[in-house]
Coordinates of C-alpha atoms in Angstrom, one line a residue:
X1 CA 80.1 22.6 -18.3
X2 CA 81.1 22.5 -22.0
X3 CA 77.9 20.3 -22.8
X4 CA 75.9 22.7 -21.0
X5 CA 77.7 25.4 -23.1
X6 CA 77.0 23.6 -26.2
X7 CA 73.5 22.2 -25.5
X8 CA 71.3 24.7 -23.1
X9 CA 68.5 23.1 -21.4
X10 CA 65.3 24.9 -20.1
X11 CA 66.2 26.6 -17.1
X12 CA 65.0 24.8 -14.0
X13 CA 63.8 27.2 -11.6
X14 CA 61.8 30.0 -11.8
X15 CA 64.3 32.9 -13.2
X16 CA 64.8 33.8 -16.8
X17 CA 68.9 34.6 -18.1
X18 CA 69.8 38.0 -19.7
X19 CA 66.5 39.6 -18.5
X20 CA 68.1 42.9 -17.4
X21 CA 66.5 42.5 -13.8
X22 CA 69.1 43.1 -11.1
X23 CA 69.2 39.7 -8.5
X24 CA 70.0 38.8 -5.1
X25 CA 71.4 35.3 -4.8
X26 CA 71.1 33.0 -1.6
X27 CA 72.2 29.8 -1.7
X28 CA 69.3 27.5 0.2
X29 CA 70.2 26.6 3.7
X30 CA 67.3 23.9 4.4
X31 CA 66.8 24.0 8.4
X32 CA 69.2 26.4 10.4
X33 CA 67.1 28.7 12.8
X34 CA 68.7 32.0 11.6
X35 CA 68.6 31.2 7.6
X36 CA 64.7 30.2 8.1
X37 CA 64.5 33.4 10.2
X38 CA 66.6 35.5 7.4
X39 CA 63.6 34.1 4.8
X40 CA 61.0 35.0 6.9
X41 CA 62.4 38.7 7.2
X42 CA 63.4 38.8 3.6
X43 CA 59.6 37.9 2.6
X44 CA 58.1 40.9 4.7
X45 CA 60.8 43.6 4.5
X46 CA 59.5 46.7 3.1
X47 CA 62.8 47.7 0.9
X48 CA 63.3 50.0 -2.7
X49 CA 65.0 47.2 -3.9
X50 CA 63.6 46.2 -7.5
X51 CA 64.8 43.2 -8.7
X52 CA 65.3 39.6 -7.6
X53 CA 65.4 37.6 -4.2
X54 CA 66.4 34.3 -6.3
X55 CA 67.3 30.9 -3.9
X56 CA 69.6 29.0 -5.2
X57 CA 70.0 25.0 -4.4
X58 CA 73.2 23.3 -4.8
X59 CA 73.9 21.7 -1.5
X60 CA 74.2 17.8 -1.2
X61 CA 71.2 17.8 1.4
X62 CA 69.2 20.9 -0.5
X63 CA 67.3 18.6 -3.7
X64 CA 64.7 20.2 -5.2
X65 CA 61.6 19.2 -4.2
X66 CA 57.9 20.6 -4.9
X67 CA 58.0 21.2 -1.1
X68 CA 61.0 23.3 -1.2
X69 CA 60.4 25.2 -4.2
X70 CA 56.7 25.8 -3.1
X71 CA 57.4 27.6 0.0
X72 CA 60.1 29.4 -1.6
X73 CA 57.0 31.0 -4.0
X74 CA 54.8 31.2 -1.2
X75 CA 56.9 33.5 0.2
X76 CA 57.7 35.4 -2.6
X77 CA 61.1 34.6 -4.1
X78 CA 62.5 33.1 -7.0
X79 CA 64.3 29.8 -7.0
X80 CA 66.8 28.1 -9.2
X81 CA 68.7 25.1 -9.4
X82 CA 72.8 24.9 -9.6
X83 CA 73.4 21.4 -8.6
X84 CA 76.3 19.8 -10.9
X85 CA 76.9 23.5 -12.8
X86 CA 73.7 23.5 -13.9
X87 CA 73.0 26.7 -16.2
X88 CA 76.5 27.4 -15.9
X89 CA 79.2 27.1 -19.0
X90 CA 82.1 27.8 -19.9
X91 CA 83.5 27.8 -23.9
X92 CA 86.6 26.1 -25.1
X93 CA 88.5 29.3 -26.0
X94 CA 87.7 30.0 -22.1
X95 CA 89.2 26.3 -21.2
X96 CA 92.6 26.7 -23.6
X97 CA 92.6 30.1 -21.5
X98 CA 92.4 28.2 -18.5
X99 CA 94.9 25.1 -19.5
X100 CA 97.3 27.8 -20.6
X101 CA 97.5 29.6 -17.3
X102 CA 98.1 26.7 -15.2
X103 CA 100.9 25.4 -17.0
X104 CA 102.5 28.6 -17.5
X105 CA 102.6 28.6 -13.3
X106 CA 103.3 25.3 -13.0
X107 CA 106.9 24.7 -11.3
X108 CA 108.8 21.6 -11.4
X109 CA 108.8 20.4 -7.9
X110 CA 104.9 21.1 -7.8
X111 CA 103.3 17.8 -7.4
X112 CA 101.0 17.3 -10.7
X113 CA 97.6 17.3 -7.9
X114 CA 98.4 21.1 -7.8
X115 CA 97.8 21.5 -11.7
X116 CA 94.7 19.8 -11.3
X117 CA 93.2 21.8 -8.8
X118 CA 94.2 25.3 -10.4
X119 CA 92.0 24.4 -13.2
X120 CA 89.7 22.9 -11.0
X121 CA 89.8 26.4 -9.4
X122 CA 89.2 28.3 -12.5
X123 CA 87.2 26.9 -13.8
X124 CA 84.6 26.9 -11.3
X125 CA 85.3 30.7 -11.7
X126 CA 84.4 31.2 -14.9
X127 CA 81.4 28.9 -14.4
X128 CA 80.1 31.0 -11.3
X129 CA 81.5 34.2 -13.8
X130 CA 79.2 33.4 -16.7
X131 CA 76.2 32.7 -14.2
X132 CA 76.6 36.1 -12.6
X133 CA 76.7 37.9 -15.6
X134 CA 74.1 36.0 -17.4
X135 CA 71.3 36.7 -14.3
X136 CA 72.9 40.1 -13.1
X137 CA 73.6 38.7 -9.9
X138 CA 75.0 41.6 -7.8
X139 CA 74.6 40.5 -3.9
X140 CA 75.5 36.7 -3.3
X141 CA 75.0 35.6 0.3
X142 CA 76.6 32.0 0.5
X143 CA 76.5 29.3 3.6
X144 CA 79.3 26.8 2.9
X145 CA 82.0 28.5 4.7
X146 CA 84.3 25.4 4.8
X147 CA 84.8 25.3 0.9
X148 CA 87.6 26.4 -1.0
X149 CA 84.7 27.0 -3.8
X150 CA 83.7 30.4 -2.0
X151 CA 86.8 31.9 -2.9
X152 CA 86.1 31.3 -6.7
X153 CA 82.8 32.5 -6.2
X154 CA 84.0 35.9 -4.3
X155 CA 86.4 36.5 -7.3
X156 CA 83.6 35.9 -9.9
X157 CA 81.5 38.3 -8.4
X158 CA 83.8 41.0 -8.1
X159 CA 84.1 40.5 -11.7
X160 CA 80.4 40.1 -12.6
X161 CA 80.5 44.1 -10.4
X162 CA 78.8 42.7 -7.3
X163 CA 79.5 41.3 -4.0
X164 CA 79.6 38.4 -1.5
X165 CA 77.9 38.9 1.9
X166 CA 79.0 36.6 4.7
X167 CA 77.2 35.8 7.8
X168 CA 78.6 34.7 11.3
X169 CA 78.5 31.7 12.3
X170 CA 77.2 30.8 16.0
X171 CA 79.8 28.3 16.2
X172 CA 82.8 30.8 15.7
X173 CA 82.9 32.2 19.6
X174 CA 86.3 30.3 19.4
X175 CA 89.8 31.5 17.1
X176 CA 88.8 29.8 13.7
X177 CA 90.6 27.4 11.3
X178 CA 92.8 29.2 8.9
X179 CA 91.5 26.8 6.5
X180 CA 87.9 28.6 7.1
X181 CA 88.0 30.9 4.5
X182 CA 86.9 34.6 4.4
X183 CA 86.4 36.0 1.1
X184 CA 83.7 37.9 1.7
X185 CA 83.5 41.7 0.3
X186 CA 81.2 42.4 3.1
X187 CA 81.1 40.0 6.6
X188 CA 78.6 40.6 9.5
X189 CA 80.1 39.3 12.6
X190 CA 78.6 39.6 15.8
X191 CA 80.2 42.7 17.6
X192 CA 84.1 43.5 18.5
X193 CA 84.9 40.1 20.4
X194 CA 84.2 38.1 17.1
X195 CA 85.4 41.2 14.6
X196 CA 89.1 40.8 16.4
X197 CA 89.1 37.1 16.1
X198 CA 88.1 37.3 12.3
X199 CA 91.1 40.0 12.1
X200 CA 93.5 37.5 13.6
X201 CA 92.8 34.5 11.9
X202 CA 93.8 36.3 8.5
X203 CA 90.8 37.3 5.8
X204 CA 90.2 38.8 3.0
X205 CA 87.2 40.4 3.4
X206 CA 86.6 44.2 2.8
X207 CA 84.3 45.3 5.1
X208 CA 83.6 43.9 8.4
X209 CA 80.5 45.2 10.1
X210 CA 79.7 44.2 13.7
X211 CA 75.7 43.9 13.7
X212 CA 74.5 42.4 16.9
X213 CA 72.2 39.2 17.2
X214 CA 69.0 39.7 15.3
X215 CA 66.6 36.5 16.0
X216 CA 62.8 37.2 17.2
X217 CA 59.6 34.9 18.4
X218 CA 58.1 36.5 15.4
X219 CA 54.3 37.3 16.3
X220 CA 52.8 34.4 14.0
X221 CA 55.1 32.3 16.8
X222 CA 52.8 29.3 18.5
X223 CA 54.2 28.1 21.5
X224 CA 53.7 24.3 21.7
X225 CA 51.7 23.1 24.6
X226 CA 53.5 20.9 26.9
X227 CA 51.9 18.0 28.1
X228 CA 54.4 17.3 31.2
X229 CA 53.1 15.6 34.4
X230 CA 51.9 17.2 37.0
X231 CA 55.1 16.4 39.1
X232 CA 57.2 18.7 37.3
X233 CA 57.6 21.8 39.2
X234 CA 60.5 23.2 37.5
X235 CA 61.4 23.1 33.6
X236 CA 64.8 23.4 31.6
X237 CA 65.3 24.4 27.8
X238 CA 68.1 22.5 26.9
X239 CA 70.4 24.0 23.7
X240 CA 72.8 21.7 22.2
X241 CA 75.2 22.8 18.9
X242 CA 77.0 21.3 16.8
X243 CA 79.9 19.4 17.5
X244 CA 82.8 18.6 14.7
X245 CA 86.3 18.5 13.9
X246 CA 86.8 22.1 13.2
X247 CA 84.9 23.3 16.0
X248 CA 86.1 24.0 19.9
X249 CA 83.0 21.5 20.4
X250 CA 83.4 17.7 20.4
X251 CA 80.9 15.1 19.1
X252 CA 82.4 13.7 22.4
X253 CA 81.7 16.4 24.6
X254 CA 78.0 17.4 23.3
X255 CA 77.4 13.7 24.5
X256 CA 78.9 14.6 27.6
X257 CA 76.5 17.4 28.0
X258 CA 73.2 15.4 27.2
X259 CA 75.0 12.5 29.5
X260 CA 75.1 14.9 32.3
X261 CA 71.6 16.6 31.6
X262 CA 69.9 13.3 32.1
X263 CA 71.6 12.2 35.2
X264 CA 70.4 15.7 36.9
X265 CA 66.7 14.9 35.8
X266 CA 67.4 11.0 36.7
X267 CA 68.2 12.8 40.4
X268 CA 65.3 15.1 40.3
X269 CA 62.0 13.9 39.7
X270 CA 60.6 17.5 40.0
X271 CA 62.2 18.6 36.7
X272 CA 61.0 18.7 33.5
X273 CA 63.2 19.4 30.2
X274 CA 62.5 21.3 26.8
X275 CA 64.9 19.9 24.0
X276 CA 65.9 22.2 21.5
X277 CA 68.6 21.1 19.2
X278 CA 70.5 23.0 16.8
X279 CA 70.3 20.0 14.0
X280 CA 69.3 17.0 15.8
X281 CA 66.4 15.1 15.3
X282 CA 65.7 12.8 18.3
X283 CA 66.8 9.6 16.3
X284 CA 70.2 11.5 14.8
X285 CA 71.2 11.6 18.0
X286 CA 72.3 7.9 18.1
X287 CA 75.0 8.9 15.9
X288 CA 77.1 10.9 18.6
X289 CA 79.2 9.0 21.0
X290 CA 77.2 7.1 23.8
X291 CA 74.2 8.0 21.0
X292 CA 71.5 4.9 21.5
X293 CA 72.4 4.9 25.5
X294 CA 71.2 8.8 25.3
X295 CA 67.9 8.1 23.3
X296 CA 66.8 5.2 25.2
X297 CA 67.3 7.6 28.7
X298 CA 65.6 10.1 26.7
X299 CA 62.8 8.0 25.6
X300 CA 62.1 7.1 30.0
X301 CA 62.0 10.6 30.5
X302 CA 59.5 11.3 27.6
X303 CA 56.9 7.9 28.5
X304 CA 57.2 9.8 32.2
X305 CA 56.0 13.0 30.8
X306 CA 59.0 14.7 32.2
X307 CA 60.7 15.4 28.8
X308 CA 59.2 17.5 25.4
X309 CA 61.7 17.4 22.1
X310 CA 60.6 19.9 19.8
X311 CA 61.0 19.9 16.1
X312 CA 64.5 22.2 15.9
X313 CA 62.9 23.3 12.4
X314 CA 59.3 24.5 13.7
X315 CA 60.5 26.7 16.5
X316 CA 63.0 29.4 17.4
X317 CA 65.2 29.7 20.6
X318 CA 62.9 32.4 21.7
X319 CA 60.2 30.1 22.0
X320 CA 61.4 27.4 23.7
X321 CA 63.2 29.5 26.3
X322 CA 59.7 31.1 27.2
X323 CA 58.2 28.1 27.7
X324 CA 61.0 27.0 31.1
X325 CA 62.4 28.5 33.5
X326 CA 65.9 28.0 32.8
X327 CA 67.9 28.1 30.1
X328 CA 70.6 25.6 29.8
X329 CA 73.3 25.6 26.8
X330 CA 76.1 23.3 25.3
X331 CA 78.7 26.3 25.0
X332 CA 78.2 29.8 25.1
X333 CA 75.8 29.8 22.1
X334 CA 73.5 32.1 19.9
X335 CA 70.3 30.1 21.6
X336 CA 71.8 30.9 25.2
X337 CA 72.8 34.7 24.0
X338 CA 68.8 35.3 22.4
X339 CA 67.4 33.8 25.7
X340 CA 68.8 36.2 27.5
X341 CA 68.5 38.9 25.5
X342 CA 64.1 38.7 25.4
X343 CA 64.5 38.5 29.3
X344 CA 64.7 34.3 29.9
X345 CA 67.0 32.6 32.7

């Protein structure tokens, strides 16, 4: 950050500092139904707002690649890169600032880690401070809920004179980790059930605002044909999540599910399945417990004709629930709550 204060480099992206233009910051979620279906909406909204839709790429699996950046333009926004602090500085009257404030609360029986991460802390805030104020960033909308880094972002903005939007997770239908923080100014959750779990974990967010479930089929929406054998009478769209520590959903468990799945199809040669994974691939599924057993199954069922796995990044919920009759879901999920809601089993 002080090299980068000392010697700026071109700007990588396609944004220009201390143009005056108001901006609206999203930080580039690569594959996620709902963040590709949040881009879509952004890109054909009819809004007064004159300034900046600017992605910005900072995420371990978000690199910037002509193929990223190129759809970004395509669909009208901006795009900058942030990985490593890029653009962002910070002087050394700002770091003696900084040094100075630690020590001054550092207490003897704090363990010396603690100093360390109080600078740490600020200054990634005045790093995310002098980017805000040098692109007149005034809405951030940020994904990596699990990182202590949002808070220094929230407290930047407030200082650059703008805000931080949350989204709900589809995960969170469960009483979240304290250690999931909430720093939001402004937090749309799903509706009351999820508002008074937010409330009871402990935030700080100003303004919660229960907004419903907003994904569509979209009308430029293709629905894959499926070539399934003529046996096949009846059809399931199967919806897995995501399993992880901090969730009330296992790695174990999700492997459960698929386990049990594939014995009721191994019983019934008259159904057919639809797979339609949150973040799965076909082969990242050998990483979950039980993993290669499940793709080898998988891969019978797909040589008979009686399975389809469909590209989780190509197509919505919507879509594969219209094209079964039945539903199926790993957990109460956003896939299960859409199907239902556009009149699927």
């Amino acid at each position: 950050a002080l090299l980068s204060g000392v010697f700026r480099k071109e700007i990588v992206g396609t944004v220009k500092r201390g143009q005056g233009k108001n901006s609206v910051w999203i930080e580039y979620e690569p594959h996620h139904g709902v963040w590709v279906d949040f881009r879509e909406f952004l890109s054909t909204a009819k809004w007064g707002f004159d300034g900046d839709i600017v992605y910005y790429l900072d995420r371990s699996d978000t690199p910037v690649t002509k193929e990223t950046t190129g759809a970004l333009e395509a669909m009208g926004f901006k795009w900058v890169d942030l990985h490593g602090f890029r653009h962002g500085s910070i002087s050394l009257r700002d770091m003696a600032c900084v040094l100075s404030r630690c020590l001054a609360s550092l207490k003897v029986s704090d363990p010396v880690w603690v100093l360390f991460f109080r600078m740490n802390f600020l200054v990634t805030k005045k790093i995310y401070l002098d980017l805000f104020r040098s692109f007149n960033t005034r809405i951030l909308i940020q994904h990596q809920e699990t990182s202590w880094a949002q808070e220094a972002q929230a407290q930047a903005m407030k200082e650059a004179g703008g805000i931080m939007v949350g989204l709900h997770w589809s995960n969170y239908i469960n009483y979240a980790y304290p250690s999931h923080l909430t720093p939001q100014h402004v937090f749309f959750a799903w509706g009351e059930a999820h508002y008074d779990l937010l409330e009871r974990k402990g935030n700080t967010i100003g303004h919660i605002l229960p907004s419903g479930l907003w994904v569509k089929e979209g009308s430029h929406a293709v629905r894959p044909h499926l070539d399934l054998s003529p046996d096949v009478r009846f059809v399931m769209s199967v919806f897995d999540d995501n399993g992880a520590y901090n969730l009330s959903q296992s790695p174990e468990t999700l492997s459960v599910f698929y386990m049990s799945i594939l014995k009721v199809m191994e019983d019934n040669k008259h159904l057919g399945a639809v797979i339609k994974s949150k973040a799965y691939r076909l082969e990242d599924i050998s990483s979950l417990p039980m993993g290669d057993r499940i793709i080898k199954r998988m891969k019978d069922l797909i040589r008979e004709k009686r399975m389809v796995v469909l590209d989780f990044r190509q197509h919505s919920p919507v879509v594969a629930a219209k094209l079964s009759d039945l539903s199926v879901c790993y957990g109460i999920n956003s896939a299960g709550i859409i199907a239902g809601l556009h009149g699927c089993r």
